[in-house]
């Protein structure tokens, strides 16, 4: 019978929890590297080099990569290892269209159920993004952007919708980050966030649905433009 952390000699439940916690930390860091472009699409993950860089053993690296593969950020090629996944244009379109519909529904549900405390939190995030957009710091803006979308999903009061949305959004991390980093678009992005917030705070379900849908569809356009710029950078 296979040993478990409860009966493996010298391996206590506390050791198991520490390992899981370390894996989660490593997974978060690798995800950040992928999103911020430190790994390029289709690049192989060098487990040994990454273990040395993060000062951990290969075990947590492998477990973290397996978790990211399950989430769609990496793909496993048998006998070759883990590679950064790049969605085809058709896949990206399908995921984005599904995300637009789900996010619009989330905004509508949030307008119906949002609490005063959640309104205050969403307002704080939109205000913070205004300042970050003015500074043009996409590396600081993007995490707050993710938090706004996540908090709105929680405010919808529908755990299944939130779960579906966050899964779709995760698949598009690389494309979304590139879109926000591709030009002077942070102000435009946050103006759309504010339109969503205003509708949700006013409990206007129809306006919230329309604003949520428009935000994702407009983001698709920004992503396409970013992809073209990435393939054909200006000369000079």
mmCIF file of C-alpha atoms in Angstrom:
data_model
loop_
_atom_site.group_PDB
_atom_site.id
_atom_site.type_symbol
_atom_site.label_atom_id
_atom_site.label_comp_id
_atom_site.label_asym_id
_atom_site.label_seq_id
_atom_site.Cartn_x
_atom_site.Cartn_y
_atom_site.Cartn_z
ATOM 1 C CA UNK A 1 0.000 0.000 0.000
ATOM 2 C CA UNK A 2 1.252 3.478 -0.839
ATOM 3 C CA UNK A 3 2.456 5.480 2.130
ATOM 4 C CA UNK A 4 0.634 8.715 2.975
ATOM 5 C CA UNK A 5 1.950 11.686 4.951
ATOM 6 C CA UNK A 6 0.239 10.137 8.012
ATOM 7 C CA UNK A 7 2.184 6.869 7.954
ATOM 8 C CA UNK A 8 5.430 7.680 6.134
ATOM 9 C CA UNK A 9 8.309 7.334 8.609
ATOM 10 C CA UNK A 10 9.824 10.690 9.450
ATOM 11 C CA UNK A 11 7.138 12.638 7.528
ATOM 12 C CA UNK A 12 4.584 14.230 9.844
ATOM 13 C CA UNK A 13 1.290 15.962 8.944
ATOM 14 C CA UNK A 14 3.025 19.265 9.717
ATOM 15 C CA UNK A 15 5.730 18.412 7.157
ATOM 16 C CA UNK A 16 3.006 17.694 4.603
ATOM 17 C CA UNK A 17 1.285 21.024 5.254
ATOM 18 C CA UNK A 18 4.599 22.862 4.967
ATOM 19 C CA UNK A 19 5.230 21.172 1.610
ATOM 20 C CA UNK A 20 1.756 22.098 0.340
ATOM 21 C CA UNK A 21 2.212 25.687 1.504
ATOM 22 C CA UNK A 22 5.600 25.891 -0.243
ATOM 23 C CA UNK A 23 4.072 24.490 -3.427
ATOM 24 C CA UNK A 24 1.378 27.165 -3.333
ATOM 25 C CA UNK A 25 3.976 29.904 -2.896
ATOM 26 C CA UNK A 26 6.067 28.507 -5.760
ATOM 27 C CA UNK A 27 2.989 28.196 -7.983
ATOM 28 C CA UNK A 28 2.046 31.818 -7.337
ATOM 29 C CA UNK A 29 5.570 32.967 -8.215
ATOM 30 C CA UNK A 30 5.745 30.930 -11.430
ATOM 31 C CA UNK A 31 2.316 32.256 -12.429
ATOM 32 C CA UNK A 32 3.583 35.801 -11.875
ATOM 33 C CA UNK A 33 6.626 35.093 -14.063
ATOM 34 C CA UNK A 34 4.420 33.778 -16.852
ATOM 35 C CA UNK A 35 1.968 36.671 -16.664
ATOM 36 C CA UNK A 36 4.700 39.315 -16.599
ATOM 37 C CA UNK A 37 6.506 37.820 -19.576
ATOM 38 C CA UNK A 38 9.569 36.334 -17.883
ATOM 39 C CA UNK A 39 8.618 33.121 -19.673
ATOM 40 C CA UNK A 40 7.522 33.394 -23.289
ATOM 41 C CA UNK A 41 4.741 31.352 -24.926
ATOM 42 C CA UNK A 42 5.880 27.832 -25.876
ATOM 43 C CA UNK A 43 9.027 28.168 -23.724
ATOM 44 C CA UNK A 44 10.065 25.053 -21.804
ATOM 45 C CA UNK A 45 10.187 25.393 -18.030
ATOM 46 C CA UNK A 46 13.698 24.480 -16.869
ATOM 47 C CA UNK A 47 12.913 22.850 -13.531
ATOM 48 C CA UNK A 48 16.538 22.716 -12.340
ATOM 49 C CA UNK A 49 17.221 26.376 -13.108
ATOM 50 C CA UNK A 50 13.931 27.435 -11.547
ATOM 51 C CA UNK A 51 14.608 25.392 -8.409
ATOM 52 C CA UNK A 52 17.993 27.109 -8.033
ATOM 53 C CA UNK A 53 16.471 30.540 -8.646
ATOM 54 C CA UNK A 54 13.692 30.050 -6.087
ATOM 55 C CA UNK A 55 15.986 28.136 -3.705
ATOM 56 C CA UNK A 56 13.692 25.115 -3.405
ATOM 57 C CA UNK A 57 13.925 21.477 -4.415
ATOM 58 C CA UNK A 58 12.497 20.209 -7.706
ATOM 59 C CA UNK A 59 9.537 18.579 -5.929
ATOM 60 C CA UNK A 60 7.579 21.795 -5.251
ATOM 61 C CA UNK A 61 8.531 23.071 -8.737
ATOM 62 C CA UNK A 62 7.065 19.974 -10.364
ATOM 63 C CA UNK A 63 3.917 20.076 -8.218
ATOM 64 C CA UNK A 64 3.442 23.789 -8.927
ATOM 65 C CA UNK A 65 3.856 23.237 -12.670
ATOM 66 C CA UNK A 66 1.329 20.400 -12.569
ATOM 67 C CA UNK A 67 -1.117 22.758 -10.846
ATOM 68 C CA UNK A 68 -0.539 25.450 -13.478
ATOM 69 C CA UNK A 69 -1.035 22.867 -16.226
ATOM 70 C CA UNK A 70 -4.398 21.957 -14.695
ATOM 71 C CA UNK A 71 -5.307 25.651 -14.756
ATOM 72 C CA UNK A 72 -4.345 26.001 -18.416
ATOM 73 C CA UNK A 73 -1.242 28.193 -18.085
ATOM 74 C CA UNK A 74 1.196 25.384 -18.856
ATOM 75 C CA UNK A 75 0.959 22.311 -21.024
ATOM 76 C CA UNK A 76 2.665 18.968 -20.506
ATOM 77 C CA UNK A 77 4.459 17.434 -23.489
ATOM 78 C CA UNK A 78 5.272 13.776 -22.738
ATOM 79 C CA UNK A 79 8.983 13.052 -22.331
ATOM 80 C CA UNK A 80 9.786 16.758 -22.754
ATOM 81 C CA UNK A 81 8.325 18.533 -19.744
ATOM 82 C CA UNK A 82 6.253 21.635 -19.020
ATOM 83 C CA UNK A 83 5.829 24.404 -21.583
ATOM 84 C CA UNK A 84 4.127 27.795 -21.370
ATOM 85 C CA UNK A 85 0.816 27.389 -23.138
ATOM 86 C CA UNK A 86 -0.125 29.741 -25.947
ATOM 87 C CA UNK A 87 -3.777 29.826 -26.920
ATOM 88 C CA UNK A 88 -4.544 29.792 -30.620
ATOM 89 C CA UNK A 89 -6.481 32.793 -31.914
ATOM 90 C CA UNK A 90 -9.631 30.665 -32.135
ATOM 91 C CA UNK A 91 -9.187 29.376 -28.578
ATOM 92 C CA UNK A 92 -8.575 32.881 -27.254
ATOM 93 C CA UNK A 93 -11.684 34.153 -29.037
ATOM 94 C CA UNK A 94 -13.859 31.360 -27.658
ATOM 95 C CA UNK A 95 -12.585 31.836 -24.105
ATOM 96 C CA UNK A 96 -12.962 35.618 -24.329
ATOM 97 C CA UNK A 97 -16.529 35.431 -25.635
ATOM 98 C CA UNK A 98 -17.473 33.018 -22.853
ATOM 99 C CA UNK A 99 -15.760 35.286 -20.327
ATOM 100 C CA UNK A 100 -17.691 38.327 -21.608
ATOM 101 C CA UNK A 101 -21.029 36.591 -21.100
ATOM 102 C CA UNK A 102 -20.120 35.275 -17.648
ATOM 103 C CA UNK A 103 -18.638 38.591 -16.495
ATOM 104 C CA UNK A 104 -21.733 40.483 -17.661
ATOM 105 C CA UNK A 105 -23.867 38.101 -15.596
ATOM 106 C CA UNK A 106 -21.568 38.606 -12.604
ATOM 107 C CA UNK A 107 -21.927 42.390 -12.869
ATOM 108 C CA UNK A 108 -25.707 42.054 -13.086
ATOM 109 C CA UNK A 109 -25.868 39.762 -10.029
ATOM 110 C CA UNK A 110 -23.533 42.093 -8.129
ATOM 111 C CA UNK A 111 -25.857 45.019 -8.865
ATOM 112 C CA UNK A 112 -28.684 42.982 -7.373
ATOM 113 C CA UNK A 113 -26.871 41.787 -4.231
ATOM 114 C CA UNK A 114 -23.864 44.039 -3.489
ATOM 115 C CA UNK A 115 -23.505 45.212 0.116
ATOM 116 C CA UNK A 116 -22.414 48.627 1.324
ATOM 117 C CA UNK A 117 -19.090 47.161 2.467
ATOM 118 C CA UNK A 118 -18.512 45.602 -0.967
ATOM 119 C CA UNK A 119 -19.367 48.898 -2.669
ATOM 120 C CA UNK A 120 -16.768 50.634 -0.501
ATOM 121 C CA UNK A 121 -14.144 48.011 -1.397
ATOM 122 C CA UNK A 122 -14.861 48.246 -5.117
ATOM 123 C CA UNK A 123 -14.728 52.052 -4.987
ATOM 124 C CA UNK A 124 -11.340 51.903 -3.229
ATOM 125 C CA UNK A 125 -9.950 49.612 -5.929
ATOM 126 C CA UNK A 126 -11.208 51.786 -8.804
ATOM 127 C CA UNK A 127 -9.781 54.898 -7.149
ATOM 128 C CA UNK A 128 -6.443 53.160 -6.612
ATOM 129 C CA UNK A 129 -6.324 52.097 -10.268
ATOM 130 C CA UNK A 130 -6.894 55.712 -11.311
ATOM 131 C CA UNK A 131 -3.631 56.656 -9.618
ATOM 132 C CA UNK A 132 -1.755 53.676 -11.035
ATOM 133 C CA UNK A 133 -3.099 54.346 -14.525
ATOM 134 C CA UNK A 134 -1.860 57.935 -14.317
ATOM 135 C CA UNK A 135 1.604 56.616 -13.445
ATOM 136 C CA UNK A 136 1.470 54.163 -16.341
ATOM 137 C CA UNK A 137 2.741 51.287 -14.195
ATOM 138 C CA UNK A 138 1.092 48.191 -15.666
ATOM 139 C CA UNK A 139 3.030 45.878 -13.320
ATOM 140 C CA UNK A 140 1.330 47.624 -10.382
ATOM 141 C CA UNK A 141 -2.003 48.234 -12.110
ATOM 142 C CA UNK A 142 -2.557 44.647 -13.263
ATOM 143 C CA UNK A 143 -2.762 42.966 -9.807
ATOM 144 C CA UNK A 144 -5.293 45.577 -8.641
ATOM 145 C CA UNK A 145 -7.218 45.020 -11.863
ATOM 146 C CA UNK A 146 -7.349 41.306 -11.072
ATOM 147 C CA UNK A 147 -8.492 42.073 -7.533
ATOM 148 C CA UNK A 148 -11.321 44.311 -8.797
ATOM 149 C CA UNK A 149 -12.619 41.537 -11.047
ATOM 150 C CA UNK A 150 -12.277 39.008 -8.230
ATOM 151 C CA UNK A 151 -14.074 41.221 -5.691
ATOM 152 C CA UNK A 152 -16.877 41.859 -8.178
ATOM 153 C CA UNK A 153 -17.209 38.097 -8.685
ATOM 154 C CA UNK A 154 -17.542 37.652 -4.906
ATOM 155 C CA UNK A 155 -20.096 40.464 -4.732
ATOM 156 C CA UNK A 156 -22.257 38.624 -7.273
ATOM 157 C CA UNK A 157 -23.191 36.194 -4.510
ATOM 158 C CA UNK A 158 -23.052 33.332 -7.007
ATOM 159 C CA UNK A 159 -20.141 31.000 -6.249
ATOM 160 C CA UNK A 160 -20.609 28.935 -9.409
ATOM 161 C CA UNK A 161 -20.505 31.986 -11.679
ATOM 162 C CA UNK A 162 -17.422 33.255 -9.845
ATOM 163 C CA UNK A 163 -15.673 29.878 -10.204
ATOM 164 C CA UNK A 164 -16.393 29.694 -13.935
ATOM 165 C CA UNK A 165 -15.302 33.289 -14.491
ATOM 166 C CA UNK A 166 -12.011 32.988 -12.610
ATOM 167 C CA UNK A 167 -11.160 29.816 -14.541
ATOM 168 C CA UNK A 168 -11.755 31.543 -17.875
ATOM 169 C CA UNK A 169 -9.864 34.648 -16.790
ATOM 170 C CA UNK A 170 -6.835 32.641 -15.699
ATOM 171 C CA UNK A 171 -6.475 31.120 -19.177
ATOM 172 C CA UNK A 172 -6.125 34.623 -20.617
ATOM 173 C CA UNK A 173 -3.609 36.056 -18.143
ATOM 174 C CA UNK A 174 -0.785 36.445 -20.662
ATOM 175 C CA UNK A 175 -2.971 38.058 -23.326
ATOM 176 C CA UNK A 176 -4.615 40.436 -20.835
ATOM 177 C CA UNK A 177 -1.313 41.581 -19.386
ATOM 178 C CA UNK A 178 0.116 42.232 -22.845
ATOM 179 C CA UNK A 179 -2.999 44.194 -23.809
ATOM 180 C CA UNK A 180 -2.625 46.497 -20.805
ATOM 181 C CA UNK A 181 1.096 46.896 -21.441
ATOM 182 C CA UNK A 182 0.709 47.627 -25.151
ATOM 183 C CA UNK A 183 0.099 51.363 -25.040
ATOM 184 C CA UNK A 184 -1.743 54.153 -23.304
ATOM 185 C CA UNK A 185 -4.797 52.032 -22.414
ATOM 186 C CA UNK A 186 -4.821 51.955 -18.611
ATOM 187 C CA UNK A 187 -7.044 55.052 -18.377
ATOM 188 C CA UNK A 188 -9.454 53.513 -20.899
ATOM 189 C CA UNK A 189 -9.515 50.226 -19.000
ATOM 190 C CA UNK A 190 -10.255 51.898 -15.689
ATOM 191 C CA UNK A 191 -12.922 54.164 -17.177
ATOM 192 C CA UNK A 192 -14.698 50.923 -18.062
ATOM 193 C CA UNK A 193 -14.185 49.654 -14.507
ATOM 194 C CA UNK A 194 -15.724 52.849 -13.166
ATOM 195 C CA UNK A 195 -18.740 52.468 -15.477
ATOM 196 C CA UNK A 196 -19.253 48.963 -14.090
ATOM 197 C CA UNK A 197 -18.812 50.197 -10.527
ATOM 198 C CA UNK A 198 -21.261 53.088 -10.981
ATOM 199 C CA UNK A 199 -23.932 50.739 -12.334
ATOM 200 C CA UNK A 200 -23.361 48.159 -9.580
ATOM 201 C CA UNK A 201 -23.365 50.795 -6.824
ATOM 202 C CA UNK A 202 -26.643 52.173 -8.250
ATOM 203 C CA UNK A 203 -28.101 48.630 -8.248
ATOM 204 C CA UNK A 204 -28.877 49.079 -11.960
ATOM 205 C CA UNK A 205 -28.785 45.492 -13.190
ATOM 206 C CA UNK A 206 -29.281 46.178 -16.898
ATOM 207 C CA UNK A 207 -26.620 48.885 -17.006
ATOM 208 C CA UNK A 208 -24.219 46.684 -15.028
ATOM 209 C CA UNK A 209 -24.739 43.786 -17.464
ATOM 210 C CA UNK A 210 -24.078 46.037 -20.463
ATOM 211 C CA UNK A 211 -21.009 47.665 -18.862
ATOM 212 C CA UNK A 212 -19.533 44.296 -17.859
ATOM 213 C CA UNK A 213 -20.029 42.840 -21.324
ATOM 214 C CA UNK A 214 -18.612 45.933 -23.057
ATOM 215 C CA UNK A 215 -15.493 45.869 -20.845
ATOM 216 C CA UNK A 216 -14.547 42.334 -21.879
ATOM 217 C CA UNK A 217 -15.415 42.845 -25.560
ATOM 218 C CA UNK A 218 -13.340 46.037 -25.630
ATOM 219 C CA UNK A 219 -10.558 44.122 -23.917
ATOM 220 C CA UNK A 220 -10.679 41.548 -26.721
ATOM 221 C CA UNK A 221 -10.011 44.339 -29.206
ATOM 222 C CA UNK A 222 -7.078 45.618 -27.121
ATOM 223 C CA UNK A 223 -5.718 42.056 -26.922
ATOM 224 C CA UNK A 224 -5.841 41.622 -30.699
ATOM 225 C CA UNK A 225 -3.999 44.901 -31.183
ATOM 226 C CA UNK A 226 -1.386 43.862 -28.625
ATOM 227 C CA UNK A 227 -0.904 40.500 -30.369
ATOM 228 C CA UNK A 228 -0.324 42.240 -33.700
ATOM 229 C CA UNK A 229 2.164 44.617 -32.106
ATOM 230 C CA UNK A 230 3.956 41.688 -30.447
ATOM 231 C CA UNK A 231 4.313 39.859 -33.780
ATOM 232 C CA UNK A 232 5.274 42.968 -35.767
ATOM 233 C CA UNK A 233 7.096 45.417 -33.483
ATOM 234 C CA UNK A 234 7.765 48.855 -34.969
ATOM 235 C CA UNK A 235 11.176 49.325 -36.562
ATOM 236 C CA UNK A 236 13.564 51.916 -35.339
#
